[in-house]
GROMACS .gro file of C-alpha atoms in nm:
model
  302
    1MET     CA    1  10.018   6.151   7.084
    2GLY     CA    2  10.204   6.306   6.786
    3ALA     CA    3  10.243   6.631   6.978
    4GLN     CA    4  10.423   6.438   7.265
    5LEU     CA    5  10.652   6.270   7.026
    6ARG     CA    6  10.749   6.601   6.874
    7VAL     CA    7  10.831   6.746   7.225
    8TYR     CA    8  11.054   6.447   7.295
    9ARG     CA    9  11.236   6.478   6.958
   10ARG     CA   10  11.283   6.852   7.015
   11ARG     CA   11  11.435   6.804   7.363
   12ILE     CA   12  11.664   6.537   7.216
   13ARG     CA   13  11.790   6.776   6.963
   14SER     CA   14  11.844   7.039   7.226
   15VAL     CA   15  12.030   6.809   7.464
   16SER     CA   16  12.236   6.675   7.185
   17ALA     CA   17  12.354   7.028   7.098
   18THR     CA   18  12.441   7.092   7.466
   19LYS     CA   19  12.637   6.763   7.471
   20LYS     CA   20  12.846   6.883   7.171
   21ILE     CA   21  12.927   7.206   7.359
   22THR     CA   22  13.030   7.028   7.682
   23ARG     CA   23  13.232   6.756   7.491
   24ALA     CA   24  13.414   7.038   7.306
   25GLN     CA   25  13.494   7.226   7.633
   26GLU     CA   26  13.613   6.901   7.799
   27LEU     CA   27  13.860   6.836   7.514
   28ILE     CA   28  13.983   7.196   7.520
   29ALA     CA   29  14.046   7.190   7.892
   30ALA     CA   30  14.214   6.849   7.866
   31SER     CA   31  14.450   6.993   7.612
   32ARG     CA   32  14.544   7.289   7.809
   33ILE     CA   33  14.603   7.099   8.134
   34VAL     CA   34  14.923   6.948   7.994
   35LYS     CA   35  15.063   7.290   7.899
   36ALA     CA   36  14.972   7.432   8.223
   37GLN     CA   37  15.145   7.148   8.418
   38GLN     CA   38  15.451   7.202   8.200
   39ARG     CA   39  15.463   7.571   8.282
   40VAL     CA   40  15.426   7.494   8.656
   41ALA     CA   41  15.718   7.250   8.632
   42ALA     CA   42  15.918   7.489   8.434
   43SER     CA   43  15.888   7.768   8.688
   44LYS     CA   44  15.982   7.549   8.994
   45PRO     CA   45  16.357   7.552   8.973
   46TYR     CA   46  16.370   7.930   8.950
   47ALA     CA   47  16.128   7.965   9.244
   48ASP     CA   48  16.322   7.710   9.454
   49GLU     CA   49  16.644   7.874   9.409
   50LEU     CA   50  16.516   8.222   9.458
   51THR     CA   51  16.353   8.113   9.792
   52ARG     CA   52  16.692   7.954   9.897
   53ALA     CA   53  16.877   8.277   9.816
   54VAL     CA   54  16.637   8.492  10.004
   55SER     CA   55  16.630   8.240  10.295
   56ALA     CA   56  17.020   8.241  10.295
   57VAL     CA   57  17.046   8.628  10.307
   58ALA     CA   58  16.789   8.636  10.584
   59THR     CA   59  16.982   8.363  10.782
   60PHE     CA   60  17.329   8.500  10.746
   61SER     CA   61  17.259   8.866  10.822
   62SER     CA   62  17.092   9.055  11.093
   63THR     CA   63  16.947   9.328  10.856
   64GLN     CA   64  16.613   9.444  10.961
   65HIS     CA   65  16.441   9.475  10.631
   66PRO     CA   66  16.083   9.615  10.582
   67LEU     CA   67  15.972   9.306  10.390
   68THR     CA   68  16.103   9.066  10.665
   69THR     CA   69  16.007   9.269  10.980
   70SER     CA   70  15.676   9.195  11.126
   71VAL     CA   71  15.485   9.490  11.278
   72GLU     CA   72  15.427   9.442  11.649
   73ARG     CA   73  15.055   9.522  11.623
   74PRO     CA   74  14.930   9.483  11.276
   75THR     CA   75  14.605   9.669  11.199
   76ARG     CA   76  14.553   9.618  10.821
   77ALA     CA   77  14.606   9.320  10.594
   78ALA     CA   78  14.572   9.263  10.222
   79VAL     CA   79  14.416   8.941  10.084
   80LEU     CA   80  14.486   8.856   9.720
   81LEU     CA   81  14.237   8.610   9.587
   82VAL     CA   82  14.296   8.420   9.260
   83THR     CA   83  13.984   8.318   9.065
   84SER     CA   84  13.902   8.236   8.701
   85ASP     CA   85  13.781   8.469   8.420
   86ARG     CA   86  13.536   8.194   8.283
   87GLY     CA   87  13.288   7.964   8.445
   88PHE     CA   88  13.195   7.592   8.367
   89ALA     CA   89  13.454   7.479   8.610
   90GLY     CA   90  13.245   7.326   8.879
   91GLY     CA   91  13.329   7.427   9.229
   92TYR     CA   92  13.659   7.575   9.159
   93ASN     CA   93  13.570   7.936   9.214
   94SER     CA   94  13.327   7.886   9.494
   95ASN     CA   95  13.586   7.678   9.685
   96VAL     CA   96  13.858   7.940   9.664
   97ILE     CA   97  13.631   8.218   9.747
   98LYS     CA   98  13.512   8.032  10.049
   99ALA     CA   99  13.860   7.992  10.161
  100ALA     CA  100  13.921   8.355  10.117
  101GLU     CA  101  13.619   8.451  10.321
  102GLN     CA  102  13.730   8.221  10.597
  103LEU     CA  103  14.064   8.385  10.614
  104THR     CA  104  13.907   8.739  10.605
  105LYS     CA  105  13.692   8.642  10.890
  106LEU     CA  106  13.994   8.524  11.092
  107LEU     CA  107  14.192   8.818  11.025
  108GLU     CA  108  13.895   9.044  11.126
  109ASP     CA  109  13.851   8.849  11.443
  110GLU     CA  110  14.211   8.935  11.513
  111GLY     CA  111  14.126   9.302  11.483
  112LYS     CA  112  14.272   9.362  11.152
  113GLU     CA  113  14.107   9.560  10.868
  114VAL     CA  114  14.106   9.361  10.543
  115ARG     CA  115  14.155   9.504  10.207
  116ARG     CA  116  14.060   9.273   9.908
  117TYR     CA  117  14.273   9.233   9.584
  118VAL     CA  118  14.109   8.994   9.333
  119ILE     CA  119  14.231   8.840   9.017
  120GLY     CA  120  13.976   8.688   8.779
  121SER     CA  121  13.635   8.802   8.662
  122LYS     CA  122  13.443   8.562   8.864
  123GLY     CA  123  13.583   8.679   9.203
  124ILE     CA  124  13.550   9.041   9.093
  125GLY     CA  125  13.172   8.971   9.012
  126PHE     CA  126  13.114   8.791   9.336
  127PHE     CA  127  13.225   9.095   9.550
  128GLN     CA  128  13.078   9.356   9.320
  129PHE     CA  129  12.730   9.190   9.333
  130ARG     CA  130  12.752   9.204   9.713
  131GLU     CA  131  12.872   9.572   9.703
  132MET     CA  132  13.201   9.498   9.866
  133ASP     CA  133  13.493   9.742   9.793
  134LEU     CA  134  13.804   9.600   9.626
  135ALA     CA  135  14.141   9.770   9.665
  136GLY     CA  136  14.271   9.610   9.344
  137GLN     CA  137  14.134   9.393   9.052
  138TRP     CA  138  14.279   9.232   8.755
  139LYS     CA  139  14.133   9.006   8.489
  140GLY     CA  140  14.195   8.854   8.145
  141PHE     CA  141  14.476   8.631   8.215
  142SER     CA  142  14.352   8.364   8.461
  143ASP     CA  143  14.395   8.065   8.223
  144ARG     CA  144  14.716   8.179   8.063
  145PRO     CA  145  14.907   8.400   8.310
  146GLU     CA  146  15.246   8.562   8.216
  147TYR     CA  147  15.519   8.666   8.449
  148SER     CA  148  15.437   9.041   8.354
  149ASP     CA  149  15.096   8.981   8.498
  150ALA     CA  150  15.245   8.865   8.821
  151LYS     CA  151  15.489   9.152   8.832
  152LYS     CA  152  15.208   9.403   8.783
  153VAL     CA  153  15.011   9.254   9.070
  154ALA     CA  154  15.313   9.225   9.303
  155GLY     CA  155  15.423   9.578   9.233
  156GLU     CA  156  15.097   9.723   9.357
  157LEU     CA  157  15.093   9.489   9.667
  158ILE     CA  158  15.453   9.583   9.753
  159ASP     CA  159  15.368   9.954   9.724
  160ALA     CA  160  15.078   9.907   9.975
  161PHE     CA  161  15.290   9.716  10.202
  162VAL     CA  162  15.576   9.968  10.218
  163THR     CA  163  15.334  10.253  10.254
  164PRO     CA  164  15.268  10.353  10.619
  165THR     CA  165  14.912  10.236  10.743
  166ASP     CA  166  14.816  10.589  10.838
  167GLU     CA  167  14.860  10.676  10.467
  168GLY     CA  168  14.652  10.371  10.338
  169GLY     CA  169  14.901  10.094  10.348
  170VAL     CA  170  14.893   9.741  10.486
  171ASP     CA  171  15.098   9.546  10.748
  172GLU     CA  172  15.049   9.195  10.597
  173ILE     CA  173  14.992   9.042  10.254
  174HIS     CA  174  14.811   8.706  10.242
  175LEU     CA  175  14.745   8.495   9.906
  176VAL     CA  176  14.458   8.269   9.850
  177SER     CA  177  14.485   8.047   9.541
  178THR     CA  178  14.424   7.686   9.434
  179GLU     CA  179  14.699   7.420   9.440
  180PHE     CA  180  14.705   7.172   9.170
  181VAL     CA  181  14.761   6.828   9.347
  182SER     CA  182  14.642   6.607   9.074
  183MET     CA  183  14.386   6.572   8.784
  184LEU     CA  184  14.116   6.486   9.042
  185THR     CA  185  14.220   6.700   9.332
  186GLN     CA  186  14.272   7.073   9.361
  187SER     CA  187  14.291   7.241   9.700
  188PRO     CA  188  14.247   7.597   9.798
  189VAL     CA  189  14.547   7.723   9.993
  190ALA     CA  190  14.613   8.040  10.192
  191VAL     CA  191  14.973   8.153  10.269
  192ARG     CA  192  15.116   8.475  10.415
  193VAL     CA  193  15.355   8.628  10.151
  194LEU     CA  194  15.468   8.936  10.351
  195PRO     CA  195  15.626   8.992  10.586
  196LEU     CA  196  15.860   8.701  10.514
  197ALA     CA  197  15.852   8.446  10.806
  198VAL     CA  198  16.193   8.366  10.930
  199GLU     CA  199  16.190   8.063  11.157
  200GLU     CA  200  16.466   7.914  11.364
  201THR     CA  201  16.495   7.539  11.316
  202ASP     CA  202  16.752   7.270  11.362
  203GLU     CA  203  16.641   7.094  11.035
  204PRO     CA  204  16.869   7.134  10.739
  205PRO     CA  205  16.722   7.352  10.457
  206ALA     CA  206  16.562   7.199  10.159
  207GLY     CA  207  16.817   7.131   9.890
  208GLY     CA  208  17.111   7.098  10.131
  209PRO     CA  209  17.319   7.353  10.337
  210PHE     CA  210  17.335   7.715  10.226
  211PRO     CA  211  17.645   7.825  10.035
  212LEU     CA  212  17.855   8.099  10.208
  213TYR     CA  213  17.749   8.421  10.033
  214ASP     CA  214  17.932   8.734  10.018
  215PHE     CA  215  17.681   9.025   9.995
  216GLU     CA  216  17.756   9.310   9.754
  217PRO     CA  217  17.700   9.600   9.817
  218SER     CA  218  17.542   9.493  10.147
  219ALA     CA  219  17.282   9.232  10.267
  220GLU     CA  220  17.013   9.506  10.272
  221GLY     CA  221  17.092   9.587   9.922
  222VAL     CA  222  17.057   9.219   9.819
  223LEU     CA  223  16.722   9.195   9.993
  224ASP     CA  224  16.605   9.506   9.827
  225ALA     CA  225  16.674   9.335   9.486
  226LEU     CA  226  16.564   8.971   9.582
  227LEU     CA  227  16.247   9.016   9.790
  228PRO     CA  228  16.040   9.182   9.512
  229ARG     CA  229  16.137   8.908   9.274
  230TYR     CA  230  16.048   8.662   9.551
  231VAL     CA  231  15.688   8.807   9.592
  232GLU     CA  232  15.657   8.802   9.208
  233SER     CA  233  15.759   8.449   9.178
  234ARG     CA  234  15.520   8.337   9.463
  235ILE     CA  235  15.235   8.518   9.286
  236PHE     CA  236  15.342   8.388   8.942
  237ASN     CA  237  15.351   8.025   9.085
  238ALA     CA  238  15.004   8.070   9.238
  239LEU     CA  239  14.867   8.191   8.907
  240LEU     CA  240  15.018   7.894   8.724
  241GLN     CA  241  14.886   7.638   8.983
  242SER     CA  242  14.546   7.806   8.979
  243ALA     CA  243  14.537   7.795   8.588
  244ALA     CA  244  14.618   7.420   8.599
  245SER     CA  245  14.365   7.373   8.867
  246GLU     CA  246  14.099   7.563   8.662
  247HIS     CA  247  14.150   7.354   8.348
  248ALA     CA  248  14.132   7.027   8.551
  249ALA     CA  249  13.813   7.141   8.728
  250ARG     CA  250  13.656   7.251   8.396
  251ARG     CA  251  13.758   6.921   8.229
  252ARG     CA  252  13.594   6.729   8.519
  253ALA     CA  253  13.283   6.935   8.517
  254MET     CA  254  13.241   6.924   8.141
  255LYS     CA  255  13.281   6.554   8.146
  256SER     CA  256  13.022   6.504   8.405
  257ALA     CA  257  12.794   6.738   8.200
  258THR     CA  258  12.860   6.526   7.891
  259GLU     CA  259  12.783   6.209   8.076
  260ASN     CA  260  12.454   6.362   8.226
  261ALA     CA  261  12.355   6.473   7.869
  262GLU     CA  262  12.402   6.118   7.730
  263ASP     CA  263  12.197   5.969   8.010
  264LEU     CA  264  11.912   6.229   7.945
  265ILE     CA  265  11.930   6.153   7.576
  266ARG     CA  266  11.894   5.776   7.640
  267THR     CA  267  11.597   5.846   7.872
  268LEU     CA  268  11.427   6.074   7.619
  269SER     CA  269  11.480   5.827   7.344
  270ARG     CA  270  11.312   5.554   7.534
  271LEU     CA  271  11.019   5.791   7.609
  272ALA     CA  272  11.003   5.893   7.244
  273ASN     CA  273  11.014   5.527   7.144
  274ASN     CA  274  10.736   5.449   7.371
  275ALA     CA  275  10.535   5.731   7.251
  276ARG     CA  276  10.590   5.625   6.890
  277GLN     CA  277  10.490   5.261   6.969
  278SER     CA  278  10.182   5.383   7.151
  279GLU     CA  279  10.095   5.594   6.848
  280ILE     CA  280  10.149   5.297   6.597
  281THR     CA  281   9.943   5.075   6.834
  282GLN     CA  282   9.655   5.332   6.831
  283GLU     CA  283   9.668   5.370   6.450
  284ILE     CA  284   9.649   4.990   6.407
  285SER     CA  285   9.366   4.968   6.649
  286GLU     CA  286   9.181   5.239   6.459
  287ILE     CA  287   9.239   5.076   6.132
  288VAL     CA  288   9.128   4.729   6.255
  289GLY     CA  289   8.821   4.878   6.422
  290GLY     CA  290   8.738   5.067   6.108
  291ALA     CA  291   8.784   4.757   5.908
  292ASN     CA  292   8.552   4.551   6.138
  293ALA     CA  293   8.284   4.825   6.134
  294LEU     CA  294   8.295   4.825   5.751
  295ALA     CA  295   8.269   4.458   5.747
  296ASP     CA  296   7.984   4.454   5.975
  297ALA     CA  297   7.801   4.718   5.776
  298ASN     CA  298   7.846   4.524   5.456
  299ALA     CA  299   7.718   4.193   5.627
  300GLY     CA  300   7.405   4.384   5.747
  301SER     CA  301   7.329   4.525   5.402
  302ASP     CA  302   7.347   4.166   5.258
   0.00000   0.00000   0.00000
């Protein structure tokens, strides 16, 4: 019985050590969520105004720009997937990877060749383990992205977009990331970034009517300057949203792991107490039995 008690106590110590780690991870993730949300909120005004400016140029001009003109029969598409560099985030990575694979299948069913671009060690490892080729990969900044990171990614994607397909370029660019809805909800989203979709509608634009712009030197020159910034801002916003989602998912996963560890410790403690009680009962029984045998022996000798 003593060996069994030692096993229980050893497992309790092991689970307690794990609980300290998960609790620390939970607190770290909780502290980073607030900063990530603040960065998302701070980037929103710039992204909104840039989107309005690009929409206004596209609305008030008839310029056929490469970044706004769709190819009649697209044959190749790029899919940019945003994952995390670290694990312990529950289903965060698996959900966004699943959404990317669903989009890839949809594009392939349309007869398009898909080239994968991946951000984050988890996504890179997923495709490398399955021996799938990656056209581009970046890692090391998933939880704290900077605008320079988004600019680097956007530059490579735009270069691929403006390159003719017969020279290795792509006709479309799609972005798959995770949108931060709330502390409890983070949803994978897939959007087409390029070519920019220009839709005719009778509804007023968000933020009110567009101001009357004068384009200098020309509408095409303005689009040349704005559209790369627009792509960078879309990717940067996706990185920020994904970072906030990653921290929220990790906090939820670590909180669940901590609670499971506490439940396991309580169960093991009860088992250890039962084992200890059984050991004490057996020792008492042996002492009482020995005393009775000794008393009987003394009585026989008398």
